[in-house]
Coordinates of C-alpha atoms and ligand atoms in Angstrom, one line a residue:
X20 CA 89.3 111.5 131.0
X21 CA 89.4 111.8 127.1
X22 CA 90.8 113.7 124.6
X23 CA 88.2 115.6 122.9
X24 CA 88.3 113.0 120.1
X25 CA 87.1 110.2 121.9
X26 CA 83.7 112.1 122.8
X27 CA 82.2 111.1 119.5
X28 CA 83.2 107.3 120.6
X29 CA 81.6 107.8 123.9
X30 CA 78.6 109.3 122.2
X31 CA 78.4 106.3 120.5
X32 CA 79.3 103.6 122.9
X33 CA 75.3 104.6 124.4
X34 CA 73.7 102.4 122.3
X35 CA 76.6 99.4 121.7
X36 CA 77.5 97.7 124.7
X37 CA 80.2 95.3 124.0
X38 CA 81.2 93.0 126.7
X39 CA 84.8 91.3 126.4
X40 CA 85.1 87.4 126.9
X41 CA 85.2 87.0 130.5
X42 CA 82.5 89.1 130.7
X43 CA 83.6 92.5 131.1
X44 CA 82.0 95.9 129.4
X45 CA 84.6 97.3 126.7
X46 CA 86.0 100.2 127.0
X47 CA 85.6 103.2 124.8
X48 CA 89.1 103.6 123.7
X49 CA 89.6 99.6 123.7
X50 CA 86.9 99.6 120.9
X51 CA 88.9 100.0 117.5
X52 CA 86.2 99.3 115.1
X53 CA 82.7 98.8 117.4
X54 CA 80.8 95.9 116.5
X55 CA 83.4 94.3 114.8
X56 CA 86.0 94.4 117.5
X57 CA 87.8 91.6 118.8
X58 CA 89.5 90.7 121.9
X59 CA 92.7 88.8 120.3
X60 CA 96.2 89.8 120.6
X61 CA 97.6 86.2 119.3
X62 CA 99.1 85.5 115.8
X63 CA 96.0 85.2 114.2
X64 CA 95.0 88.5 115.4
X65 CA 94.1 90.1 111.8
X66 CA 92.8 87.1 111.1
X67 CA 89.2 86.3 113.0
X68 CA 85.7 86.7 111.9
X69 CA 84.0 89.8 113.7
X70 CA 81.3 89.2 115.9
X71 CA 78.5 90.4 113.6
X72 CA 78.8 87.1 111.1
X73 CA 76.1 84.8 111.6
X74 CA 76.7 81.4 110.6
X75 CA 75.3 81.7 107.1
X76 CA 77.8 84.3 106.9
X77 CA 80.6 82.2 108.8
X78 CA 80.1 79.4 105.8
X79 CA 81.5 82.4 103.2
X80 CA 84.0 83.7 105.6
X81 CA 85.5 80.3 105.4
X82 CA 85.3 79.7 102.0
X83 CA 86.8 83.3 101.0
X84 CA 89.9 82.9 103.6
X85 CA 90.2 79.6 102.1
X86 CA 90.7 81.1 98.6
X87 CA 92.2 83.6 100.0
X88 CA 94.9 81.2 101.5
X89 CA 95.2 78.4 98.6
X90 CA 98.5 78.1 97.2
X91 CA 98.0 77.8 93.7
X92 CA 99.2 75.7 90.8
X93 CA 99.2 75.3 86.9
X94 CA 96.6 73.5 84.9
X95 CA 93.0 73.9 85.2
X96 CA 90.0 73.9 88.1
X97 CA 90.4 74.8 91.9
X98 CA 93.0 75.6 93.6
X99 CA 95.2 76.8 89.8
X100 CA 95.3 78.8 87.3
X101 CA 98.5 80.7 88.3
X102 CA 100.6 82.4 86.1
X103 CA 102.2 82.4 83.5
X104 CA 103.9 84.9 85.3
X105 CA 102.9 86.0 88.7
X106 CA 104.1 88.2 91.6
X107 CA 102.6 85.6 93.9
X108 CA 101.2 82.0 94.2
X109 CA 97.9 83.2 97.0
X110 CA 97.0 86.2 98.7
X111 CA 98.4 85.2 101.8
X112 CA 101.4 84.5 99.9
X113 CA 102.1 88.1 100.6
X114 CA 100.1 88.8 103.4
X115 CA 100.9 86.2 105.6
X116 CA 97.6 86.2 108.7
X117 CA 96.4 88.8 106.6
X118 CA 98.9 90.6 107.5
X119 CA 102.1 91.6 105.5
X120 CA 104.9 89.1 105.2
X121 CA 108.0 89.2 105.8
X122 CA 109.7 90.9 103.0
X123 CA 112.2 88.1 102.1
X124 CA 113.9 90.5 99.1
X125 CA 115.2 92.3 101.9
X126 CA 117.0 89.8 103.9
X127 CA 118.3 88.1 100.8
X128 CA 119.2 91.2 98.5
X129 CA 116.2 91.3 95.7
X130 CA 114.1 88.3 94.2
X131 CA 117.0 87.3 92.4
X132 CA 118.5 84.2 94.0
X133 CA 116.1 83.5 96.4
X134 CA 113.0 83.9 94.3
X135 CA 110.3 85.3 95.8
X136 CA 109.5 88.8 97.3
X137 CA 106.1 88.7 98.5
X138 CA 106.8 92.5 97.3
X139 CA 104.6 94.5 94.4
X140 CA 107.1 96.0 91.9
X141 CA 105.8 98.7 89.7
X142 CA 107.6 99.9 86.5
X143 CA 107.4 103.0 84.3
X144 CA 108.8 105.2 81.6
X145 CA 111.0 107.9 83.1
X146 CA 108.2 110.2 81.6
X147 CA 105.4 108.3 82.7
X148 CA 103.5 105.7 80.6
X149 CA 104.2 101.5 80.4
X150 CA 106.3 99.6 78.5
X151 CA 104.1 97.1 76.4
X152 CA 106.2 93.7 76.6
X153 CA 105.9 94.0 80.5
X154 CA 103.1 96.2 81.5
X155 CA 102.2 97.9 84.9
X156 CA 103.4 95.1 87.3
X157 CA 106.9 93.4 87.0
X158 CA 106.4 89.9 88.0
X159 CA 109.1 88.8 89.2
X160 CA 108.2 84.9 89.4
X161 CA 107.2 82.4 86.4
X162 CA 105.3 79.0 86.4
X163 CA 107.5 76.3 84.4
X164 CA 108.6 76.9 81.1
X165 CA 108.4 80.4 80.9
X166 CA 110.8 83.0 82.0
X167 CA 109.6 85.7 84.8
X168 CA 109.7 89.2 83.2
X169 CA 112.9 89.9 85.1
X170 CA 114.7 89.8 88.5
X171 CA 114.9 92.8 91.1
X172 CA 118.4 93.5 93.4
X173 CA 118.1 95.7 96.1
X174 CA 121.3 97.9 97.4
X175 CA 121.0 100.3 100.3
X176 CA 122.6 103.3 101.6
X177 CA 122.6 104.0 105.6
X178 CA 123.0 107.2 107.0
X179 CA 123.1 108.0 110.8
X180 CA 122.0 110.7 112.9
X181 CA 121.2 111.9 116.8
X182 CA 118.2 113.4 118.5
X183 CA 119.2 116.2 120.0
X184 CA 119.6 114.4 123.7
X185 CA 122.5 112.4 121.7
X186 CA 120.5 109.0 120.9
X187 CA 121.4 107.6 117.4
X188 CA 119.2 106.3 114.6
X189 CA 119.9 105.2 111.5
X190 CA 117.7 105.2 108.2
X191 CA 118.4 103.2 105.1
X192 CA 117.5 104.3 102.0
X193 CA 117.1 101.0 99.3
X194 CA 117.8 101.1 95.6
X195 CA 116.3 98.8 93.4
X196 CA 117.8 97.9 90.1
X197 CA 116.4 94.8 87.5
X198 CA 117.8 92.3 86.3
X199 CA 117.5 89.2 83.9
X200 CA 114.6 90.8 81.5
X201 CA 113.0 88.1 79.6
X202 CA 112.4 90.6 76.6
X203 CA 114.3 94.0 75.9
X204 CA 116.5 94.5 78.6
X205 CA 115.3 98.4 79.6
X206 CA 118.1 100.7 80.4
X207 CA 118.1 102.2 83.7
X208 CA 118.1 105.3 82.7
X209 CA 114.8 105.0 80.7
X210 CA 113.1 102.9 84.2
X211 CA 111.7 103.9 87.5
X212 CA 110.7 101.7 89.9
X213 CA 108.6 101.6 92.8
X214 CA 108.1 98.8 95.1
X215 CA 105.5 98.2 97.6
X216 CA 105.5 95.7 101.1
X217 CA 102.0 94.1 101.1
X218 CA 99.5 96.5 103.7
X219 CA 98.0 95.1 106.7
X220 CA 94.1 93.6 106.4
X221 CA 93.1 95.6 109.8
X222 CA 89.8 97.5 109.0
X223 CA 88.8 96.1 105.4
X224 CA 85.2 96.4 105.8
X225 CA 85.6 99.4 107.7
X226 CA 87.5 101.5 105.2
X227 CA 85.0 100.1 102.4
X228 CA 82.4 101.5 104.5
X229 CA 83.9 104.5 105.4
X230 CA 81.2 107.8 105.2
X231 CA 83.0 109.5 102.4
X232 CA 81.1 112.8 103.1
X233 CA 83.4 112.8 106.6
X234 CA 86.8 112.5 104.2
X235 CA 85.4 115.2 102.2
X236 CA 85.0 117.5 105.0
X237 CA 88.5 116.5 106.9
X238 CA 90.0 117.0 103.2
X239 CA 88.4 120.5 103.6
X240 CA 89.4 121.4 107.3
X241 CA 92.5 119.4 107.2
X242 CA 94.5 122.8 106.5
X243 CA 97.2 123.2 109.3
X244 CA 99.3 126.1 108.0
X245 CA 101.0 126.7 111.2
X246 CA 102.2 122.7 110.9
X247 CA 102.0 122.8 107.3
X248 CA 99.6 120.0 106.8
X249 CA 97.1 119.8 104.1
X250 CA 95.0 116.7 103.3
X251 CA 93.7 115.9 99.7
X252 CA 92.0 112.8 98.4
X253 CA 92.4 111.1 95.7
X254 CA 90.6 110.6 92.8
X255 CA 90.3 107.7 90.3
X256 CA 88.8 106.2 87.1
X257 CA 87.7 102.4 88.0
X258 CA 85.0 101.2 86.8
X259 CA 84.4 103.7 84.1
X260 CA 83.9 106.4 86.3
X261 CA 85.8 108.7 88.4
X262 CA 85.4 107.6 92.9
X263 CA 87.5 108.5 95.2
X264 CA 90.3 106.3 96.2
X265 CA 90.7 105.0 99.7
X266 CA 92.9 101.9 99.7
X267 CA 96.2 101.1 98.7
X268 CA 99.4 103.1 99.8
X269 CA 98.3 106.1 97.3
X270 CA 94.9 105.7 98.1
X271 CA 94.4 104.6 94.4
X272 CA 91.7 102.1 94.6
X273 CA 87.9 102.6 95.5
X274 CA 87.3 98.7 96.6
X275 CA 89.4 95.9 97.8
X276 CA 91.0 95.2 94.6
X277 CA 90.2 91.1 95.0
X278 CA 89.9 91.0 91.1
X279 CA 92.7 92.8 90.2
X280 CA 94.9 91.1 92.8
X281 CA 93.9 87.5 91.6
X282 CA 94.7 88.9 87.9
X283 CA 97.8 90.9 88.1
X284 CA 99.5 89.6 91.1
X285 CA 98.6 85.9 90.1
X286 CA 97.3 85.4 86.9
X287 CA 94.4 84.5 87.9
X288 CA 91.8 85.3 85.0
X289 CA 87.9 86.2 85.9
X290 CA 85.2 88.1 84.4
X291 CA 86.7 91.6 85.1
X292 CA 90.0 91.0 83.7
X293 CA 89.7 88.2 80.8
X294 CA 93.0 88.3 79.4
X295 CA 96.4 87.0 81.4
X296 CA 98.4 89.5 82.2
X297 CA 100.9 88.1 80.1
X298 CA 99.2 88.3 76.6
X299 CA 100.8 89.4 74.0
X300 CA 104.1 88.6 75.7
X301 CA 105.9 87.1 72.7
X302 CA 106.4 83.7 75.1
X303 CA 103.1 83.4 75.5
X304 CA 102.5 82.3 71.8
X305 CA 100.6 78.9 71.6
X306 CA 100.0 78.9 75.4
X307 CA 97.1 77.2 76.4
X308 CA 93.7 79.8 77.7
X309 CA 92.3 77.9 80.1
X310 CA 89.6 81.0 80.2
X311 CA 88.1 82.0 83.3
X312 CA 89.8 81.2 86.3
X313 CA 88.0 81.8 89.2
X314 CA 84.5 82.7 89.2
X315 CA 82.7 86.3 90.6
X316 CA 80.9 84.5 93.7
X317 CA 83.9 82.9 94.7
X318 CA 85.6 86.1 94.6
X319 CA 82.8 87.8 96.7
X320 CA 83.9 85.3 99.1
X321 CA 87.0 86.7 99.3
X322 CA 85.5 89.7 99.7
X323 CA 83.3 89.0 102.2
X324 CA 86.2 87.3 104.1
X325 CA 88.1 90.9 103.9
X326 CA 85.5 93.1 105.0
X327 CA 84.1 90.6 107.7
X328 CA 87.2 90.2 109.2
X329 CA 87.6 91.3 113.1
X330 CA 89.8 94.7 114.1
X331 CA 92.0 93.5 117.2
X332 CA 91.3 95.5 120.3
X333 CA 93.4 98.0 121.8
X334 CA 95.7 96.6 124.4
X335 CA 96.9 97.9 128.0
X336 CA 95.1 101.4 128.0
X337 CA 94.9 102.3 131.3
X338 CA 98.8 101.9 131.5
X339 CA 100.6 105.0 132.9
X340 CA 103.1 105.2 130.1
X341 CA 101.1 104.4 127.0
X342 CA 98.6 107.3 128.4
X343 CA 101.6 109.6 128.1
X344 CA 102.5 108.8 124.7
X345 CA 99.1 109.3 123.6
X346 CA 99.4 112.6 125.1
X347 CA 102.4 113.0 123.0
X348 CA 100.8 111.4 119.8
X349 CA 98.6 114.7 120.2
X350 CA 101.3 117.3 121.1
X351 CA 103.4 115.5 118.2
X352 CA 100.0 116.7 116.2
X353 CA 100.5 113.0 114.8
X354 CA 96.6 112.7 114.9
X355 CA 95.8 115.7 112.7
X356 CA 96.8 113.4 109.9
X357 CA 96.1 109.8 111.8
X358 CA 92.8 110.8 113.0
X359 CA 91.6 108.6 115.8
X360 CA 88.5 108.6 115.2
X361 CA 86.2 108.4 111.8
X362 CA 82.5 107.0 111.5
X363 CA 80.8 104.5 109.2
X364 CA 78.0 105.8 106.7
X365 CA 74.7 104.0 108.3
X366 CA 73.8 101.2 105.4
X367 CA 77.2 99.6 105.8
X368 CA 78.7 98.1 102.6
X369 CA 77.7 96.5 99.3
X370 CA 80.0 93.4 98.3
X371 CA 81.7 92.5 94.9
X372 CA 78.2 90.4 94.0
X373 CA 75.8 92.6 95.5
X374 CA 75.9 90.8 99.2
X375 CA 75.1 93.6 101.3
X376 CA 77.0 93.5 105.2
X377 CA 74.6 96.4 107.3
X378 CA 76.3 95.4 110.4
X379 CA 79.4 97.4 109.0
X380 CA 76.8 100.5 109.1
X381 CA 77.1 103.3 111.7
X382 CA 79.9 102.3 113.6
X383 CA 83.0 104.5 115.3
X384 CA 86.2 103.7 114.2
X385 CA 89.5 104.4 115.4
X386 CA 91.5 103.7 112.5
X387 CA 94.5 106.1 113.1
X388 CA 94.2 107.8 109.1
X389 CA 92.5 110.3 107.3
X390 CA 92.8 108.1 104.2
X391 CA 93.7 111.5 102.5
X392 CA 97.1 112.2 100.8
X393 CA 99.9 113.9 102.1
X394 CA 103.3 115.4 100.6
X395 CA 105.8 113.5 102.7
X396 CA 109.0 115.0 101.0
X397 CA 111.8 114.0 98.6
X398 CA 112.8 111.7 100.7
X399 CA 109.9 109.3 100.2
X400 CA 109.1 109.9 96.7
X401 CA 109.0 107.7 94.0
X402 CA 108.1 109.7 91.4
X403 CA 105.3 107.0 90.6
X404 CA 101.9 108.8 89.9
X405 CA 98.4 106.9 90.8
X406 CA 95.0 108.8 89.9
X407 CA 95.6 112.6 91.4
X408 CA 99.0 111.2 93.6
X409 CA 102.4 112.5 92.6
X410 CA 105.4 110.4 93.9
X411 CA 105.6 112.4 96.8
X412 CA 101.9 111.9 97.6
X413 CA 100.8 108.7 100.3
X414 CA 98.1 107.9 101.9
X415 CA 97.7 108.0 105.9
X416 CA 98.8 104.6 106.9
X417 CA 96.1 103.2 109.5
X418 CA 97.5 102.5 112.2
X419 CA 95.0 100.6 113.9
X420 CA 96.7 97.1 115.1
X421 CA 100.0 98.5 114.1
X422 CA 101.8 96.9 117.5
X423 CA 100.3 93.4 116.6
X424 CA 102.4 93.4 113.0
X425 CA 105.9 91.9 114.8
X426 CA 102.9 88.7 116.4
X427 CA 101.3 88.3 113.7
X428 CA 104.2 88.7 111.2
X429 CA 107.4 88.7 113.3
X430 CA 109.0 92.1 111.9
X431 CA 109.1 95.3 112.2
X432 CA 109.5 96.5 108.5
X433 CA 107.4 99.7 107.9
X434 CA 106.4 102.5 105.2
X435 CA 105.3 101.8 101.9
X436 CA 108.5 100.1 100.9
X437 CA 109.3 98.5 104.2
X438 CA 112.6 101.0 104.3
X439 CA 111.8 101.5 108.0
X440 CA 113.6 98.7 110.2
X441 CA 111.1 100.2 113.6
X442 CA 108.6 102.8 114.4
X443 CA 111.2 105.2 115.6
X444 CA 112.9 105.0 112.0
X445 CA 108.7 104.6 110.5
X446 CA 108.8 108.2 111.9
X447 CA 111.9 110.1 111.3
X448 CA 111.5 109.0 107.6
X449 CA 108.6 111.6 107.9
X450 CA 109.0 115.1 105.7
X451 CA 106.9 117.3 103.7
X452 CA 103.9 117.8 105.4
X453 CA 105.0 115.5 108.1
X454 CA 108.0 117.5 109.1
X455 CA 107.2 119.1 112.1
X456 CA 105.4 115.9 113.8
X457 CA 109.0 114.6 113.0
X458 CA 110.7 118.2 114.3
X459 CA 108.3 117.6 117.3
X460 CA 108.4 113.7 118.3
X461 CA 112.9 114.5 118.1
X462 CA 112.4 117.1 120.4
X463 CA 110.8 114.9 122.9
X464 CA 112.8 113.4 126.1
X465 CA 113.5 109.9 125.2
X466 CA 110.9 108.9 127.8
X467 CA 108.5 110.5 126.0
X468 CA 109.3 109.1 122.8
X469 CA 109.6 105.7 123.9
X470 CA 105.8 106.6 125.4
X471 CA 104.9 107.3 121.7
X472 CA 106.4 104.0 120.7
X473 CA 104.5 101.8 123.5
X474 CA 101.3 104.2 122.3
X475 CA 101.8 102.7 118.9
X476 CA 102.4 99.1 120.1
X477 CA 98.8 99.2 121.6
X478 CA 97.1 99.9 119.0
Ligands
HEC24 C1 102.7 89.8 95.3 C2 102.2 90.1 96.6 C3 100.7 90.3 96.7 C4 99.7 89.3 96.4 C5 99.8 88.0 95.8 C6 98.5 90.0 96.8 N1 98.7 91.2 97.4 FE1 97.4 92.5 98.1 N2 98.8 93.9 98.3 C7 100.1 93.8 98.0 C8 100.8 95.0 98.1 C9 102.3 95.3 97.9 C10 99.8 96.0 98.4 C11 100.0 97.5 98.5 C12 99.9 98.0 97.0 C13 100.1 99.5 96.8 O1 99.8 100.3 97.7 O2 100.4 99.8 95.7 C14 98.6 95.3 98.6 C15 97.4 95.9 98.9 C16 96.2 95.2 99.1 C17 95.0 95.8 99.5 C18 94.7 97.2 100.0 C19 94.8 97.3 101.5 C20 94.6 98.7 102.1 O3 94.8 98.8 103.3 O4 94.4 99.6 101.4 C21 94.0 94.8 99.5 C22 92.6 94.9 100.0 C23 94.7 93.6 99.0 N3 96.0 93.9 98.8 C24 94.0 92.4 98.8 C25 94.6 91.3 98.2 C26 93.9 90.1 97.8 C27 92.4 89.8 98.0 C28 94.8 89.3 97.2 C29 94.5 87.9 96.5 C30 93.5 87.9 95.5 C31 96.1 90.0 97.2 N4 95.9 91.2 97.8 C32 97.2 89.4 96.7 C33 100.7 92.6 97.7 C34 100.1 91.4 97.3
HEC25 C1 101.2 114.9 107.3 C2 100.5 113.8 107.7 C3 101.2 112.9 108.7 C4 101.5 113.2 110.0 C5 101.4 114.6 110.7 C6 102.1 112.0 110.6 N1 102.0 111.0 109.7 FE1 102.6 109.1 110.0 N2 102.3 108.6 108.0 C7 101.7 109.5 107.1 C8 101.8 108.9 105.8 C9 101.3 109.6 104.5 C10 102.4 107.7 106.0 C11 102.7 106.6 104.9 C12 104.1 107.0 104.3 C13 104.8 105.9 103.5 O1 104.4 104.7 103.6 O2 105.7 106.2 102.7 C14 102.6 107.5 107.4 C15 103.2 106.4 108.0 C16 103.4 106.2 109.3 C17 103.8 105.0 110.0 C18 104.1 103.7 109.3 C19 102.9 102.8 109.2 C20 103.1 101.5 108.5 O3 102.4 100.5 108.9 O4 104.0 101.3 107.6 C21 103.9 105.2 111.3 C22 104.3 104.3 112.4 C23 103.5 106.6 111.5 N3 103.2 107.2 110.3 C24 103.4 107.2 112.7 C25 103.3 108.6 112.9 C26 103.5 109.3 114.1 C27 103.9 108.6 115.5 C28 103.4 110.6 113.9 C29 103.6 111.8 114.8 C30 104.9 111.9 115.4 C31 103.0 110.7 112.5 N4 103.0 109.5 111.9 C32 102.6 111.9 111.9 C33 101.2 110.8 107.4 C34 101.5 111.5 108.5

């Protein structure tokens, strides 16, 4: 028995076999991402090839996760050109397995003493708009000889409450303040800052492949009055023109960013973005430009690593008690912003360099989102705006291989700031348009929300 949503997937399942090692035929519901699901649950669970890469293919895999993972240096050639100032020395830096790392400015109060975050921090004007000597990014780390642009402290404010059958909770709300400029010291006053825990790599290729005419119509549909839930996506200039967004946490980015994360989080120069991200900073005079710093087919590498990675299987779903929490995902009416299930538009995608990958082509998905954006209250705004977002606009987290991130990672930090200590907490921060699943899910017996909870860990 399925809920209606899994028809499509069973629809679909006619034409894919997919047997598990040991020899097995899949499941529908164990199938995240079709043809590109794997059967791993270890610590390197976000991080395996999918099925689909041929060996050709395997030899770029390698070579982009090895970029990917290279902790990088000064100077020229390789494995460098980081900084002058940088947010992080590799990807995995920050997303540890592919994953998202442990945010270390939690446990040790900001990026002051301990140095590094493995957190983005964003900066504006009060009224919107950047301040020239430290751009869009603040980075918060700084190769030899040159200062970081400042330091970030993090205070928090706990609060408790019950569900009504008496259980307690607690959420913590963190304040961020900045410290040790290297320029004008801003005034907090005139500041906001947002900051953002690295997102999971489950479902890169997937989401880049995504049938956009599908979000269109679910941004159409997804209209609940009675639960007050309505979907929107976002649009953004990249490029020169305007596409709508599908990744990051406000869905402002149409691709996988791998140029403007080897740029602005590293300093890493290439052909897209030229300049460091530091010119013009008036410590930067008489630097030496080593040029550009990592070439375009390298970078489609990294690319290719990203979108050909695996989506871990779902895990024990024939258990009694995760079957009830699904049950009570739906009656939650969780899924009518995490849909369960999206399709893949039939050609697949087109890489950074023109590489195309058909396997990623017609292909259901079970990514848990809508990738549309959703009001989710005062409580989780940050007053940051990103294409059409307003700060109280985020995207649908996926939340497909969500109970492998405490494996793969080891912790349990969640939303787009990693406020939430658990998925009990993940959910109660939920407001605005999420406020009756939240109304709903604290109205369950705490047997049924513990179901939701092992639901969520299966995915
Ligand atoms: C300083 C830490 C840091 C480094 C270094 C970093 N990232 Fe990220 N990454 C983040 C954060 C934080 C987000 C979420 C950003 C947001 O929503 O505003 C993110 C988001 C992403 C996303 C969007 C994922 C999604 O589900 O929508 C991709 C793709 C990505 N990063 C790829 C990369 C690649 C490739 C590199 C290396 C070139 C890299 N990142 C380096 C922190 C980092
Ligand atoms: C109105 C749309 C909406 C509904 C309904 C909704 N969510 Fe969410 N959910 C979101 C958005 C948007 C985010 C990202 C918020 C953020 O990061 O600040 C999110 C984040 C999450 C996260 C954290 C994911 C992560 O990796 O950080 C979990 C867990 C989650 N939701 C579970 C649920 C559950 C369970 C329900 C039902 C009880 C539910 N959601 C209902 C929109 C929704």
């Amino acid at each position: 028995m399925f809920p209606a949503v899994f028809a499509a997937c069973e629809e679909g399942l006619d034409d894919t076999e997919i047997y598990k090692p040991g020899g097995k035929l899949a499941k529908a519901e164990e199938l995240s991402a079709g043809n590109s699901t794997i059967f791993t649950a270890s610590p390197k669970a976000y991080d395996q090839p999918a099925p689909w890469l041929t060996s050709e293919y395997e030899i770029r895999f390698n070579k982009g996760d090895d970029l990917y993972d290279r902790s990088r240096g000064t100077g020229e050639g390789g494995g460098n050109g980081l900084g002058p100032v940088y947010a992080g020395y590799s990807c995995a830096s920050c997303h540890k397995n592919a994953g998202r790392t442990k945010p270390s400015m939690y446990t040790e109060g900001g990026s002051g003493s301990y140095g590094f975050s493995s957190m983005l921090i964003y900066i504006t004007r009060k009224g919107g708009g950047y301040f020239p000597e430290y751009g869009r990014v603040l980075h918060d780390q700084s190769i030899y000889g040159v200062e970081a642009e400042g330091k970030v402290t993090i205070t928090f404010t706990e609060e408790e409450f019950a569900f009504p059958d008496g259980e307690k909770y607690a959420l913590q709300t963190p304040h961020y303040a900045i410290s040790q400029w290297y320029a004008d010291s801003i005034p907090p006053e005139e500041l906001r800052i947002t900051v953002r825990q690295p997102l999971r790599h489950v479902g890169m290729g997937q989401m880049m492949a995504l049938d956009l005419d599908e979000l269109k119509k679910l941004a159409a549909q997804s209209n609940y009055p009675e639960y007050g839930i309505s979907g929107r996506l976002n649009y953004i200039m990249e490029r020169g023109k305007l596409q709508i967004g599908v990744s990051g946490n406000k869905a402002q980015h149409a691709d996988l960013t791998v140029e403007l994360g080897f740029s602005s989080d590293m300093g890493v120069t290439n052909d897209r973005y030229p300049e460091e991200v530091s010119q013009g900073q008036s410590q930067m005079m008489g630097f030496a430009n080593y040029g550009v710093e990592i070439s375009t087919e390298d970078m489609e590498n990294v690319d290719l690593y990203l979108q050909g990675l695996g989506v871990p299987a779902r895990r024990n779903v024939d258990n009694a008690t995760i079957k009830r929490g699904e049950e009570m995902f739906y009656a939650a009416k969780c899924h009518l912003c995490h849909t369960p299930t999206l399709h893949t538009r039939p050609r697949g995608t087109v890489l950074l360099n023109g590489t195309q990958l058909p396997w990623l082509g017609s292909q259901v998905i079970h990514p848990y989102s809508d990738y549309l954006l959703h009001d989710m209250g005062p409580g989780l705004d940050d007053n940051y705006v990103s294409g059409l977002a307003q700060g109280c606009e985020w995207r649908t987290t996926p939340l497909w291989g969500i109970g492998l991130q405490r494996t793969v990672n080891g912790h349990t930090y969640f939303l787009h700031d990693g406020r939430a200590r658990n998925l009990t907490e993940a959910i109660m921060w939920h407001d605005g348009e999420g406020a009756a699943s939240r109304i709903l899910y604290s109205r369950m017996s705490k047997d049924d929300r513990d179901a939701v909870i092992e639901f969520l860990n299966s995915l």
